PDB file of C-alpha atoms in Angstrom:
ATOM      1  CA  UNK A 115     -16.724  32.922 -28.059  1.00 42.00           C
ATOM      2  CA  UNK A 116     -17.347  30.557 -25.193  1.00 46.00           C
ATOM      3  CA  UNK A 117     -14.347  29.801 -23.035  1.00 43.00           C
ATOM      4  CA  UNK A 118     -13.762  26.118 -22.548  1.00 43.00           C
ATOM      5  CA  UNK A 119     -13.188  25.347 -18.906  1.00 45.00           C
ATOM      6  CA  UNK A 120     -10.402  23.000 -17.982  1.00 42.00           C
ATOM      7  CA  UNK A 121     -11.524  19.986 -15.996  1.00 43.00           C
ATOM      8  CA  UNK A 122      -9.328  18.856 -13.136  1.00 47.00           C
ATOM      9  CA  UNK A 123      -7.336  15.695 -13.642  1.00 50.00           C
ATOM     10  CA  UNK A 124      -9.638  12.787 -12.997  1.00 76.00           C
ATOM     11  CA  UNK A 125      -8.733  10.787  -9.945  1.00 87.00           C
ATOM     12  CA  UNK A 126      -8.810   7.014  -9.919  1.00 94.00           C
ATOM     13  CA  UNK A 127     -11.869   5.415  -8.360  1.00 97.00           C
ATOM     14  CA  UNK A 128     -10.897   2.638  -5.969  1.00 98.00           C
ATOM     15  CA  UNK A 129     -12.825  -0.104  -4.204  1.00 98.00           C
ATOM     16  CA  UNK A 130     -11.465  -0.763  -0.715  1.00 98.00           C
ATOM     17  CA  UNK A 131     -12.229  -4.264   0.575  1.00 98.00           C
ATOM     18  CA  UNK A 132     -11.028  -5.135   4.086  1.00 97.00           C
ATOM     19  CA  UNK A 133     -10.733  -8.609   5.584  1.00 95.00           C
ATOM     20  CA  UNK A 134     -11.476  -7.798   9.246  1.00 94.00           C
ATOM     21  CA  UNK A 135     -10.253 -11.230  10.364  1.00 90.00           C
ATOM     22  CA  UNK A 136      -6.775 -10.565   8.981  1.00 91.00           C
ATOM     23  CA  UNK A 137      -6.250  -6.823   9.466  1.00 93.00           C
ATOM     24  CA  UNK A 138      -5.908  -4.837  12.711  1.00 93.00           C
ATOM     25  CA  UNK A 139      -8.113  -1.822  13.347  1.00 94.00           C
ATOM     26  CA  UNK A 140      -5.043   0.144  14.483  1.00 93.00           C
ATOM     27  CA  UNK A 141      -4.095   0.781  10.836  1.00 95.00           C
ATOM     28  CA  UNK A 142      -7.296   2.623   9.977  1.00 95.00           C
ATOM     29  CA  UNK A 143      -5.960   6.201   9.988  1.00 94.00           C
ATOM     30  CA  UNK A 144      -2.778   5.381   8.121  1.00 95.00           C
ATOM     31  CA  UNK A 145      -4.625   3.113   5.706  1.00 96.00           C
ATOM     32  CA  UNK A 146      -6.935   5.766   4.304  1.00 96.00           C
ATOM     33  CA  UNK A 147      -4.205   8.404   4.312  1.00 96.00           C
ATOM     34  CA  UNK A 148      -2.157   6.029   2.172  1.00 96.00           C
ATOM     35  CA  UNK A 149      -5.068   5.255  -0.151  1.00 97.00           C
ATOM     36  CA  UNK A 150      -5.574   8.958  -0.917  1.00 96.00           C
ATOM     37  CA  UNK A 151      -2.155   8.894  -2.613  1.00 95.00           C
ATOM     38  CA  UNK A 152      -3.543   6.546  -5.251  1.00 96.00           C
ATOM     39  CA  UNK A 153      -7.117   7.712  -5.752  1.00 96.00           C
ATOM     40  CA  UNK A 154     -10.580   8.108  -4.237  1.00 97.00           C
ATOM     41  CA  UNK A 155     -12.059   5.337  -2.093  1.00 97.00           C
ATOM     42  CA  UNK A 156     -15.450   5.199  -3.824  1.00 96.00           C
ATOM     43  CA  UNK A 157     -16.458   1.971  -2.089  1.00 97.00           C
ATOM     44  CA  UNK A 158     -15.366   0.983   1.417  1.00 98.00           C
ATOM     45  CA  UNK A 159     -16.465  -2.413   2.717  1.00 97.00           C
ATOM     46  CA  UNK A 160     -15.237  -4.614   5.535  1.00 96.00           C
ATOM     47  CA  UNK A 161     -16.039  -8.309   5.973  1.00 95.00           C
ATOM     48  CA  UNK A 162     -16.375 -10.398   9.107  1.00 92.00           C
ATOM     49  CA  UNK A 163     -18.693 -11.963  11.672  1.00 90.00           C
ATOM     50  CA  UNK A 164     -19.962  -8.909  13.551  1.00 90.00           C
ATOM     51  CA  UNK A 165     -22.064 -10.970  15.977  1.00 87.00           C
ATOM     52  CA  UNK A 166     -18.998 -11.898  18.034  1.00 82.00           C
ATOM     53  CA  UNK A 167     -16.714  -9.805  20.276  1.00 87.00           C
ATOM     54  CA  UNK A 168     -13.520 -10.431  18.311  1.00 87.00           C
ATOM     55  CA  UNK A 169     -14.108  -7.494  15.945  1.00 90.00           C
ATOM     56  CA  UNK A 170     -14.906  -4.989  18.673  1.00 91.00           C
ATOM     57  CA  UNK A 171     -11.973  -2.724  17.814  1.00 93.00           C
ATOM     58  CA  UNK A 172     -13.222  -2.436  14.224  1.00 94.00           C
ATOM     59  CA  UNK A 173     -16.778  -1.627  15.308  1.00 92.00           C
ATOM     60  CA  UNK A 174     -15.511   1.513  17.056  1.00 91.00           C
ATOM     61  CA  UNK A 175     -14.081   3.063  13.879  1.00 94.00           C
ATOM     62  CA  UNK A 176     -16.500   2.053  11.113  1.00 94.00           C
ATOM     63  CA  UNK A 177     -18.818   5.048  11.374  1.00 92.00           C
ATOM     64  CA  UNK A 178     -15.981   7.559  11.601  1.00 92.00           C
ATOM     65  CA  UNK A 179     -14.638   6.353   8.243  1.00 94.00           C
ATOM     66  CA  UNK A 180     -17.943   5.495   6.527  1.00 94.00           C
ATOM     67  CA  UNK A 181     -17.007   1.854   6.072  1.00 96.00           C
ATOM     68  CA  UNK A 182     -19.870  -0.524   5.285  1.00 96.00           C
ATOM     69  CA  UNK A 183     -19.702  -3.704   7.394  1.00 95.00           C
ATOM     70  CA  UNK A 184     -20.676  -6.885   5.553  1.00 94.00           C
ATOM     71  CA  UNK A 185     -21.955  -9.646   7.816  1.00 91.00           C
ATOM     72  CA  UNK A 186     -20.583 -13.097   7.149  1.00 83.00           C
ATOM     73  CA  UNK A 187     -21.475 -15.822   9.635  1.00 79.00           C
ATOM     74  CA  UNK A 188     -18.872 -18.430  10.512  1.00 68.00           C
ATOM     75  CA  UNK A 189     -20.971 -21.418   9.520  1.00 58.00           C
ATOM     76  CA  UNK A 190     -18.221 -23.951  10.187  1.00 52.00           C
ATOM     77  CA  UNK A 191     -15.560 -23.628  12.846  1.00 53.00           C
ATOM     78  CA  UNK A 192     -12.094 -23.301  11.358  1.00 46.00           C
ATOM     79  CA  UNK A 193     -13.407 -22.263   7.937  1.00 49.00           C
ATOM     80  CA  UNK A 194     -13.058 -18.646   6.826  1.00 63.00           C
ATOM     81  CA  UNK A 195     -16.273 -17.706   5.041  1.00 68.00           C
ATOM     82  CA  UNK A 196     -15.179 -14.062   4.974  1.00 78.00           C
ATOM     83  CA  UNK A 197     -12.793 -14.750   2.095  1.00 87.00           C
ATOM     84  CA  UNK A 198     -15.540 -16.061  -0.168  1.00 89.00           C
ATOM     85  CA  UNK A 199     -17.833 -13.111   0.537  1.00 91.00           C
ATOM     86  CA  UNK A 200     -15.081 -10.610  -0.221  1.00 95.00           C
ATOM     87  CA  UNK A 201     -14.089 -12.358  -3.441  1.00 95.00           C
ATOM     88  CA  UNK A 202     -17.684 -12.539  -4.689  1.00 95.00           C
ATOM     89  CA  UNK A 203     -18.209  -8.831  -4.005  1.00 96.00           C
ATOM     90  CA  UNK A 204     -14.928  -7.979  -5.713  1.00 97.00           C
ATOM     91  CA  UNK A 205     -16.010  -9.758  -8.887  1.00 97.00           C
ATOM     92  CA  UNK A 206     -19.431  -8.070  -8.797  1.00 97.00           C
ATOM     93  CA  UNK A 207     -17.736  -4.679  -8.477  1.00 97.00           C
ATOM     94  CA  UNK A 208     -15.270  -5.567 -11.221  1.00 97.00           C
ATOM     95  CA  UNK A 209     -18.032  -6.162 -13.755  1.00 96.00           C
ATOM     96  CA  UNK A 210     -19.645  -2.799 -13.077  1.00 96.00           C
ATOM     97  CA  UNK A 211     -16.612  -1.304 -14.884  1.00 95.00           C
ATOM     98  CA  UNK A 212     -16.782   1.706 -12.544  1.00 96.00           C
ATOM     99  CA  UNK A 213     -13.400   1.245 -10.879  1.00 97.00           C
ATOM    100  CA  UNK A 214      -9.800   1.871 -11.842  1.00 97.00           C
ATOM    101  CA  UNK A 215      -8.343  -0.230  -9.068  1.00 98.00           C
ATOM    102  CA  UNK A 216      -8.873  -2.249  -5.901  1.00 98.00           C
ATOM    103  CA  UNK A 217      -7.344  -2.024  -2.432  1.00 98.00           C
ATOM    104  CA  UNK A 218      -7.268  -5.465  -0.817  1.00 98.00           C
ATOM    105  CA  UNK A 219      -6.566  -5.250   2.900  1.00 97.00           C
ATOM    106  CA  UNK A 220      -5.542  -8.636   4.288  1.00 96.00           C
ATOM    107  CA  UNK A 221      -2.526 -10.782   5.149  1.00 94.00           C
ATOM    108  CA  UNK A 222      -4.234 -13.883   3.770  1.00 92.00           C
ATOM    109  CA  UNK A 223      -2.748 -15.630   0.744  1.00 92.00           C
ATOM    110  CA  UNK A 224      -6.241 -16.780  -0.287  1.00 92.00           C
ATOM    111  CA  UNK A 225      -6.610 -13.486  -2.169  1.00 96.00           C
ATOM    112  CA  UNK A 226      -3.648 -14.196  -4.462  1.00 97.00           C
ATOM    113  CA  UNK A 227      -5.804 -15.401  -7.348  1.00 96.00           C
ATOM    114  CA  UNK A 228      -8.262 -12.536  -6.866  1.00 97.00           C
ATOM    115  CA  UNK A 229      -5.459  -9.978  -7.181  1.00 98.00           C
ATOM    116  CA  UNK A 230      -4.170 -11.680 -10.318  1.00 97.00           C
ATOM    117  CA  UNK A 231      -7.669 -11.820 -11.834  1.00 97.00           C
ATOM    118  CA  UNK A 232      -8.277  -8.118 -11.238  1.00 98.00           C
ATOM    119  CA  UNK A 233      -4.968  -7.276 -12.896  1.00 97.00           C
ATOM    120  CA  UNK A 234      -5.906  -9.435 -15.879  1.00 97.00           C
ATOM    121  CA  UNK A 235      -8.769  -6.985 -16.419  1.00 97.00           C
ATOM    122  CA  UNK A 236      -6.315  -4.083 -16.534  1.00 96.00           C
ATOM    123  CA  UNK A 237      -7.084  -2.767 -13.045  1.00 97.00           C
ATOM    124  CA  UNK A 238      -4.469  -1.674 -10.535  1.00 97.00           C
ATOM    125  CA  UNK A 239      -4.323  -3.708  -7.336  1.00 98.00           C
ATOM    126  CA  UNK A 240      -2.951  -2.244  -4.104  1.00 98.00           C
ATOM    127  CA  UNK A 241      -2.392  -4.790  -1.353  1.00 98.00           C
ATOM    128  CA  UNK A 242      -2.169  -3.969   2.344  1.00 98.00           C
ATOM    129  CA  UNK A 243      -1.009  -6.565   4.854  1.00 96.00           C
ATOM    130  CA  UNK A 244       1.433  -7.392   7.607  1.00 95.00           C
ATOM    131  CA  UNK A 245       5.030  -8.382   6.912  1.00 94.00           C
ATOM    132  CA  UNK A 246       4.021 -12.005   7.504  1.00 95.00           C
ATOM    133  CA  UNK A 247       1.888 -11.889   4.323  1.00 96.00           C
ATOM    134  CA  UNK A 248       2.849 -14.791   2.026  1.00 96.00           C
ATOM    135  CA  UNK A 249       5.008 -13.806  -0.934  1.00 96.00           C
ATOM    136  CA  UNK A 250       2.569 -15.046  -3.627  1.00 96.00           C
ATOM    137  CA  UNK A 251      -0.092 -12.529  -2.543  1.00 97.00           C
ATOM    138  CA  UNK A 252       2.472  -9.722  -2.344  1.00 97.00           C
ATOM    139  CA  UNK A 253       3.756 -10.497  -5.841  1.00 97.00           C
ATOM    140  CA  UNK A 254       0.222 -10.699  -7.277  1.00 97.00           C
ATOM    141  CA  UNK A 255      -0.355  -7.002  -6.486  1.00 98.00           C
ATOM    142  CA  UNK A 256       0.907  -4.000  -8.430  1.00 97.00           C
ATOM    143  CA  UNK A 257       1.890  -2.362  -5.160  1.00 97.00           C
ATOM    144  CA  UNK A 258       1.961  -3.857  -1.674  1.00 98.00           C
ATOM    145  CA  UNK A 259       2.180  -1.775   1.502  1.00 97.00           C
ATOM    146  CA  UNK A 260       3.096  -3.394   4.785  1.00 96.00           C
ATOM    147  CA  UNK A 261       0.700  -2.228   7.482  1.00 95.00           C
ATOM    148  CA  UNK A 262       3.463  -2.012  10.085  1.00 93.00           C
ATOM    149  CA  UNK A 263       4.521   1.149   8.256  1.00 91.00           C
ATOM    150  CA  UNK A 264       1.044   2.606   8.603  1.00 90.00           C
ATOM    151  CA  UNK A 265       0.920   1.929  12.315  1.00 75.00           C
ATOM    152  CA  UNK A 266       4.311   3.554  12.837  1.00 51.00           C
ATOM    153  CA  UNK A 267       3.270   6.686  10.991  1.00 46.00           C
ATOM    154  CA  UNK A 268       0.081   7.054  13.003  1.00 41.00           C
ATOM    155  CA  UNK A 269       0.446   9.416  15.972  1.00 41.00           C
ATOM    156  CA  UNK A 270       0.975   7.507  19.172  1.00 42.00           C
ATOM    157  CA  UNK A 271      -1.534   8.144  21.922  1.00 41.00           C
ATOM    158  CA  UNK A 272      -0.041   8.925  25.341  1.00 42.00           C
ATOM    159  CA  UNK A 273      -0.171   5.944  27.692  1.00 43.00           C
ATOM    160  CA  UNK A 274      -3.136   5.957  30.017  1.00 42.00           C
ATOM    161  CA  UNK A 275      -2.662   6.105  33.765  1.00 44.00           C
ATOM    162  CA  UNK A 276      -2.712   2.692  35.483  1.00 43.00           C
ATOM    163  CA  UNK A 277      -6.169   3.305  36.912  1.00 42.00           C
ATOM    164  CA  UNK A 278      -7.493   4.328  33.485  1.00 42.00           C
ATOM    165  CA  UNK A 279      -6.634   1.063  31.739  1.00 42.00           C
ATOM    166  CA  UNK A 280      -9.736  -0.880  30.600  1.00 41.00           C
ATOM    167  CA  UNK A 281     -10.409  -3.919  32.722  1.00 39.00           C
ATOM    168  CA  UNK A 282      -8.915  -7.071  31.304  1.00 38.00           C
ATOM    169  CA  UNK A 283      -6.803  -5.177  28.713  1.00 39.00           C
ATOM    170  CA  UNK A 284      -3.206  -4.757  29.905  1.00 39.00           C
ATOM    171  CA  UNK A 285      -1.196  -1.957  28.344  1.00 38.00           C
ATOM    172  CA  UNK A 286       0.794  -3.035  25.315  1.00 42.00           C
ATOM    173  CA  UNK A 287       4.188  -1.449  24.658  1.00 38.00           C
ATOM    174  CA  UNK A 288       4.560   0.333  21.337  1.00 40.00           C
ATOM    175  CA  UNK A 289       6.636  -1.755  18.958  1.00 43.00           C
ATOM    176  CA  UNK A 290       8.337  -0.591  15.817  1.00 53.00           C
ATOM    177  CA  UNK A 291       9.938  -2.939  13.335  1.00 62.00           C
ATOM    178  CA  UNK A 292      13.646  -2.486  12.768  1.00 75.00           C
ATOM    179  CA  UNK A 293      14.470  -0.827   9.416  1.00 82.00           C
ATOM    180  CA  UNK A 294      15.530  -3.322   6.776  1.00 88.00           C
ATOM    181  CA  UNK A 295      18.803  -3.247   4.888  1.00 91.00           C
ATOM    182  CA  UNK A 296      18.679  -1.008   1.812  1.00 93.00           C
ATOM    183  CA  UNK A 297      18.798  -3.143  -1.388  1.00 94.00           C
ATOM    184  CA  UNK A 298      21.569  -1.077  -2.973  1.00 95.00           C
ATOM    185  CA  UNK A 299      22.624  -3.854  -5.361  1.00 95.00           C
ATOM    186  CA  UNK A 300      19.118  -4.090  -6.829  1.00 95.00           C
ATOM    187  CA  UNK A 301      18.920  -0.318  -7.240  1.00 96.00           C
ATOM    188  CA  UNK A 302      22.366  -0.184  -8.828  1.00 96.00           C
ATOM    189  CA  UNK A 303      21.500  -2.942 -11.316  1.00 96.00           C
ATOM    190  CA  UNK A 304      18.295  -1.201 -12.381  1.00 96.00           C
ATOM    191  CA  UNK A 305      20.168   2.047 -12.908  1.00 96.00           C
ATOM    192  CA  UNK A 306      22.652   0.216 -15.133  1.00 95.00           C
ATOM    193  CA  UNK A 307      19.854  -1.425 -17.112  1.00 95.00           C
ATOM    194  CA  UNK A 308      17.613   1.631 -17.583  1.00 94.00           C
ATOM    195  CA  UNK A 309      19.867   4.681 -17.582  1.00 93.00           C
ATOM    196  CA  UNK A 310      20.766   6.890 -20.544  1.00 93.00           C
ATOM    197  CA  UNK A 311      24.153   7.035 -22.245  1.00 93.00           C
ATOM    198  CA  UNK A 312      25.601   9.079 -19.402  1.00 92.00           C
ATOM    199  CA  UNK A 313      24.284   6.691 -16.767  1.00 94.00           C
ATOM    200  CA  UNK A 314      21.440   8.913 -15.472  1.00 96.00           C
ATOM    201  CA  UNK A 315      17.838   7.917 -14.815  1.00 96.00           C
ATOM    202  CA  UNK A 316      14.963  10.036 -13.533  1.00 96.00           C
ATOM    203  CA  UNK A 317      14.185   9.114  -9.926  1.00 96.00           C
ATOM    204  CA  UNK A 318      10.463   8.610 -10.552  1.00 95.00           C
ATOM    205  CA  UNK A 319      11.134   6.145 -13.367  1.00 96.00           C
ATOM    206  CA  UNK A 320      13.585   4.291 -11.139  1.00 97.00           C
ATOM    207  CA  UNK A 321      10.988   4.003  -8.383  1.00 96.00           C
ATOM    208  CA  UNK A 322       8.342   2.681 -10.783  1.00 95.00           C
ATOM    209  CA  UNK A 323      10.671  -0.036 -12.050  1.00 96.00           C
ATOM    210  CA  UNK A 324      11.714  -1.081  -8.553  1.00 97.00           C
ATOM    211  CA  UNK A 325       8.041  -1.515  -7.660  1.00 96.00           C
ATOM    212  CA  UNK A 326       7.439  -3.637 -10.769  1.00 94.00           C
ATOM    213  CA  UNK A 327      10.114  -6.049  -9.552  1.00 95.00           C
ATOM    214  CA  UNK A 328       9.327  -5.771  -5.842  1.00 96.00           C
ATOM    215  CA  UNK A 329       5.738  -4.635  -5.221  1.00 96.00           C
ATOM    216  CA  UNK A 330       6.480  -4.399  -1.494  1.00 96.00           C
ATOM    217  CA  UNK A 331       9.358  -1.918  -1.945  1.00 96.00           C
ATOM    218  CA  UNK A 332       8.830   1.210   0.135  1.00 96.00           C
ATOM    219  CA  UNK A 333      11.450   3.674   1.346  1.00 95.00           C
ATOM    220  CA  UNK A 334       9.761   3.693   4.758  1.00 94.00           C
ATOM    221  CA  UNK A 335      10.762   0.061   5.281  1.00 94.00           C
ATOM    222  CA  UNK A 336      14.370   1.247   5.353  1.00 94.00           C
ATOM    223  CA  UNK A 337      13.847   4.219   7.645  1.00 93.00           C
ATOM    224  CA  UNK A 338      13.291   6.931   5.007  1.00 94.00           C
ATOM    225  CA  UNK A 339      10.147   8.865   4.115  1.00 93.00           C
ATOM    226  CA  UNK A 340      10.918   9.076   0.383  1.00 94.00           C
ATOM    227  CA  UNK A 341      12.981   7.285  -2.246  1.00 96.00           C
ATOM    228  CA  UNK A 342      14.979  10.470  -2.768  1.00 95.00           C
ATOM    229  CA  UNK A 343      16.051  10.445   0.888  1.00 96.00           C
ATOM    230  CA  UNK A 344      17.040   6.799   0.631  1.00 96.00           C
ATOM    231  CA  UNK A 345      19.150   7.336  -2.482  1.00 96.00           C
ATOM    232  CA  UNK A 346      20.853  10.433  -1.057  1.00 95.00           C
ATOM    233  CA  UNK A 347      21.801   8.493   2.070  1.00 95.00           C
ATOM    234  CA  UNK A 348      23.769   6.051  -0.098  1.00 95.00           C
ATOM    235  CA  UNK A 349      26.122   8.727  -1.431  1.00 92.00           C
ATOM    236  CA  UNK A 350      29.022   6.283  -1.725  1.00 93.00           C
ATOM    237  CA  UNK A 351      27.059   4.298  -4.308  1.00 95.00           C
ATOM    238  CA  UNK A 352      24.868   6.875  -6.034  1.00 96.00           C
ATOM    239  CA  UNK A 353      25.108  10.411  -7.383  1.00 96.00           C
ATOM    240  CA  UNK A 354      22.049  12.664  -7.393  1.00 95.00           C
ATOM    241  CA  UNK A 355      21.536  15.582  -9.763  1.00 94.00           C
ATOM    242  CA  UNK A 356      18.795  18.220  -9.706  1.00 93.00           C
ATOM    243  CA  UNK A 357      17.510  19.362 -13.085  1.00 88.00           C
ATOM    244  CA  UNK A 358      14.998  22.030 -13.951  1.00 79.00           C
ATOM    245  CA  UNK A 359      11.882  21.178 -15.949  1.00 63.00           C
ATOM    246  CA  UNK A 360      11.039  23.604 -18.749  1.00 51.00           C
ATOM    247  CA  UNK A 361       7.506  22.211 -19.035  1.00 58.00           C
ATOM    248  CA  UNK A 362       6.371  22.770 -15.465  1.00 60.00           C
ATOM    249  CA  UNK A 363       9.034  25.072 -14.090  1.00 62.00           C
ATOM    250  CA  UNK A 364       9.723  22.546 -11.340  1.00 76.00           C
ATOM    251  CA  UNK A 365      12.709  20.372 -10.602  1.00 83.00           C
ATOM    252  CA  UNK A 366      13.425  16.713 -11.256  1.00 91.00           C
ATOM    253  CA  UNK A 367      15.893  14.434  -9.542  1.00 94.00           C
ATOM    254  CA  UNK A 368      18.171  12.158 -11.510  1.00 96.00           C
ATOM    255  CA  UNK A 369      20.406   9.434 -10.123  1.00 97.00           C
ATOM    256  CA  UNK A 370      23.291   7.371 -11.428  1.00 96.00           C
ATOM    257  CA  UNK A 371      25.797   4.884 -10.051  1.00 96.00           C
ATOM    258  CA  UNK A 372      28.922   6.491  -8.699  1.00 92.00           C
ATOM    259  CA  UNK A 373      31.997   5.300 -10.541  1.00 86.00           C
ATOM    260  CA  UNK A 374      33.999   3.000  -8.324  1.00 74.00           C
ATOM    261  CA  UNK A 375      31.312   3.169  -5.640  1.00 65.00           C
ATOM    262  CA  UNK A 376      30.797   0.193  -3.334  1.00 64.00           C
TER     263      UNK A 376
END
């Protein structure tokens, strides 16, 4: 009798489209590390006018990450032709039906309708942009990751000696955004709304529902690597319980509001 081999769980195929005019090259390492959490970057394209010097920092990293540069001339000063080229390519890729999701890397609100259109087709949209990204674009994505997080997680290179600094490029001090205030009231309300009769909810389910309401929610914005660390830090408001899983032999975390907690 032939033995049927088990196939590994199929990973999601993602199309990564980068707006070079509205994304810094310094995020490149953290960007693709983050994308691997969600699937395989089957297509990697970046859009901009590569004839000018303004995208020099991107040119240095394209080959290392196998990103295909798409040339888009700036036909009219002040008009961003890159957006149109990216949107057209996104729709062409959409209709191939080969992808499970898209990663849109930009801080430009012009991609709000594109994100919504891709989701209408049942695809998952991951947005990547700076904290200045307009709210409509953030909300149009299933998940939005602020690129400041990615830059902070990337290893910092040691500062070069004064005589090693490139001419005309003064050294820039490393800047890290201050952690935001933990939205404990939002978390507490969701626990009340979704918990079982004893007030418990599985941590993964809680995280999924927070993201549905706030696509930009990320524990790293508040100074924590994981949601579990964030919840545990708020021990005056939340209780955490570890439960074993009979199916996998692993453990699951459950959380509930602490009675009388404030």
